[in-house]
C-alpha positions as CSV (number, residue, x, y, z in Angstrom):
1,F,102.1,99.3,120.5
2,K,100.0,98.5,123.3
3,G,96.3,99.8,123.6
4,H,93.9,97.8,121.7
5,D,92.0,95.5,123.5
6,G,90.8,93.3,120.6
7,A,92.1,92.5,116.9
8,V,94.2,95.0,115.0
9,Q,91.9,95.0,111.8
10,A,93.5,98.1,109.8
11,V,96.0,100.6,109.8
12,A,96.7,103.7,108.1
13,F,100.0,106.3,107.9
14,A,99.2,109.9,107.8
15,I,100.8,112.0,104.5
16,D,103.9,112.8,106.8
17,G,104.6,109.4,108.2
18,K,104.6,111.0,111.3
19,R,101.5,109.1,112.5
20,L,99.6,105.9,112.2
21,A,95.5,105.0,113.0
22,S,94.7,101.7,114.3
23,A,91.3,100.7,114.0
24,S,90.4,97.4,116.8
25,S,87.5,95.6,117.0
26,D,87.1,96.3,120.5
27,T,85.6,99.7,118.6
28,T,88.5,102.1,119.3
29,L,90.9,104.1,116.7
30,L,94.2,105.3,118.1
31,V,96.9,107.5,116.9
32,W,100.2,106.8,117.0
33,D,103.1,109.1,117.1
34,V,105.7,106.9,115.1
35,A,107.7,110.5,114.5
36,G,110.7,108.9,117.1
37,L,110.5,105.4,116.1
38,K,114.0,104.4,114.9
39,R,114.2,103.6,111.1
40,E,114.9,100.1,110.0
41,P,118.5,99.1,110.5
42,K,120.4,98.1,107.1
43,A,122.3,95.2,106.3
44,T,126.0,94.6,106.4
45,G,128.3,92.2,104.9
46,G,129.1,93.7,100.9
47,A,129.5,91.0,98.3
48,L,127.1,88.6,98.6
49,Q,128.3,85.1,95.8
50,A,126.3,84.0,93.4
51,K,124.8,80.5,95.5
52,E,123.9,83.2,98.8
53,V,121.7,85.3,95.9
54,E,119.9,82.6,94.8
55,I,119.5,81.5,98.4
56,L,117.9,85.4,98.9
57,W,116.0,85.4,95.8
58,A,114.3,82.0,97.0
59,D,113.4,84.2,100.7
60,L,111.3,86.7,98.6
61,V,108.6,83.7,98.4
62,S,108.9,82.4,101.7
63,G,105.8,82.6,103.3
64,D,107.3,83.5,106.5
65,A,107.5,87.4,106.5
66,A,110.2,87.7,108.8
67,K,112.9,85.3,106.8
68,A,111.2,87.4,103.5
69,A,112.6,90.9,105.2
70,R,115.9,89.3,106.2
71,G,116.6,88.2,102.5
72,I,115.1,91.9,101.5
73,L,117.9,94.1,103.4
74,A,121.0,91.3,102.4
75,L,120.3,92.0,99.1
76,S,119.9,95.8,99.2
77,A,123.2,95.7,101.0
78,A,125.3,94.1,98.0
79,P,123.5,96.2,94.5
80,K,126.6,95.4,92.8
81,Q,125.2,91.9,93.0
82,A,121.5,92.3,93.1
83,T,120.6,95.0,90.8
84,P,121.9,92.9,87.8
85,F,120.5,90.0,89.2
86,L,117.6,91.3,89.7
87,R,117.5,92.9,86.1
88,E,117.5,88.9,85.0
89,R,114.9,87.9,86.9
90,L,112.4,91.2,86.6
91,K,110.9,91.2,83.0
92,P,108.5,93.9,82.3
93,A,104.5,92.7,81.6
94,A,104.2,91.8,78.5
95,P,101.2,94.0,76.1
96,I,98.0,91.9,75.8
97,D,97.3,89.7,72.7
98,V,94.0,91.8,72.0
99,K,92.4,89.3,69.2
100,K,93.4,86.4,71.8
101,L,91.6,88.9,74.5
102,D,88.9,89.4,72.6
103,Q,87.8,85.8,71.2
104,W,88.3,84.7,75.1
105,I,86.0,87.2,76.4
106,A,83.2,86.6,73.8
107,A,83.9,83.0,74.4
108,L,82.4,83.4,78.2
109,D,79.0,84.0,76.2
110,S,79.4,80.6,74.4
111,S,77.3,77.7,74.4
112,N,80.0,75.0,74.4
113,F,81.0,74.6,77.8
114,P,84.6,73.5,77.2
115,K,85.1,76.7,75.6
116,R,83.7,78.8,78.3
117,I,85.9,76.8,80.9
118,K,89.2,77.2,78.6
119,A,87.8,81.0,77.9
120,S,87.8,81.5,81.7
121,E,91.4,79.9,82.8
122,E,92.7,81.9,79.9
123,L,91.5,85.3,81.3
124,E,92.3,84.1,85.1
125,K,95.7,84.0,84.2
126,L,95.5,87.3,82.4
127,G,95.2,88.6,86.0
128,D,94.5,92.5,86.3
129,L,95.3,92.9,82.4
130,A,92.0,91.1,81.8
131,V,90.7,93.9,84.0
132,P,89.6,97.1,81.9
133,A,88.2,94.4,79.1
134,L,86.2,92.9,81.1
135,R,84.9,96.2,82.6
136,K,84.0,97.0,78.8
137,F,82.1,94.2,78.0
138,L,80.2,94.3,81.1
139,A,79.0,98.2,79.6
140,A,78.0,97.3,76.4
141,K,75.1,95.1,78.4
142,P,75.8,91.6,77.6
143,S,73.4,88.6,78.0
144,P,72.7,87.6,81.3
145,E,74.4,84.4,81.0
146,A,77.0,86.0,79.9
147,R,76.8,88.6,82.9
148,R,76.5,85.3,85.1
149,R,79.9,84.7,84.1
150,V,81.9,87.7,83.5
151,E,81.1,89.3,87.1
152,P,82.6,86.4,89.6
153,L,85.7,86.3,87.0
154,L,85.5,90.4,87.3
155,E,85.4,90.1,91.2
156,K,88.0,87.3,91.7
157,L,90.5,89.1,89.7
158,T,90.4,92.7,91.6
159,T,89.6,91.2,95.2
160,G,92.1,88.3,95.3
161,T,95.4,87.8,96.7
162,L,98.4,88.1,95.5
163,T,100.3,84.9,94.1
164,A,103.2,83.9,95.5
165,E,105.6,85.4,92.3
166,Q,103.1,88.5,92.8
167,I,104.6,88.8,96.3
168,R,108.1,88.2,95.4
169,M,108.0,90.4,92.7
170,V,106.8,93.5,95.0
171,R,109.7,92.5,97.7
172,A,112.3,92.1,94.9
173,M,110.9,96.3,94.1
174,E,111.7,97.0,97.6
175,V,115.5,95.7,97.5
176,L,115.9,97.7,94.2
177,E,114.2,100.9,96.5
178,K,116.5,100.2,99.2
179,V,119.0,100.4,96.8
180,G,118.1,103.4,95.0
181,T,121.3,103.9,92.9
182,S,120.6,104.7,89.3
183,E,121.3,101.4,88.2
184,A,118.8,100.3,90.5
185,R,115.8,103.0,88.7
186,Q,117.0,101.8,84.9
187,V,115.9,98.1,85.9
188,L,112.2,100.4,87.6
189,E,112.2,102.5,84.4
190,A,112.2,99.3,82.3
191,L,109.4,97.6,84.4
192,A,107.4,100.6,84.5
193,Q,107.2,100.8,80.7
194,G,105.3,97.1,80.9
195,A,101.8,96.6,79.4
196,P,99.5,99.3,81.2
197,G,97.6,98.1,83.8
198,A,100.0,95.0,85.0
199,L,100.9,94.8,88.3
200,A,104.5,95.0,88.2
201,T,103.7,98.2,85.9
202,R,102.1,100.0,88.7
203,Q,104.4,98.5,91.4
204,A,107.2,99.8,89.7
205,Q,105.9,103.5,88.8
206,A,104.9,103.6,92.7
207,V,108.1,103.1,93.5
208,L,109.9,105.7,90.8
209,D,107.8,108.2,92.2
210,R,108.7,107.5,95.7
211,L,111.9,107.6,95.0
212,A,111.7,111.1,92.6
213,K,110.9,112.7,96.2
């Protein structure tokens, strides 16, 4: 589409999927009719060799979006090979060890510097799984020093960009969504049973919700 004179900074689809709004740095907001657009072409090619599936799996983590998109299409066109492969690669988010989580959060208020650093690193590794506990900690009105350490960590976990592996996971679920078979749904259902709040859990449930429509 052409129409903006500046960079496009935000886009949003209407609920019916027939219109797309775009906001630009040129101070305009335009609404586009997308109902007549051609659907995304489906890749053809049938069965894939095991080595080919491995290569396409590697493509899903690529920083080249076009290459990753071709990988998604190629895998979705070979469900008999792609689905069992993704079942082995995608695992439900493991539940948190609540005791350790509480210990790490408490350590953020420790006077021992190495202990505080270690706790921050472990909580950051947990990612979004640590967010509810950190918010609860802040709600309990901790010491100013503890708050000063927790708030930046919480902001980082809630506003940070996805890691390369998280991006691959999201793309792999797109493959399963495009496949849409009962076997693919079973993989998604297993992922949706993972630890509450985890990206994989939320993403799998969102895909299942779309497939149910």
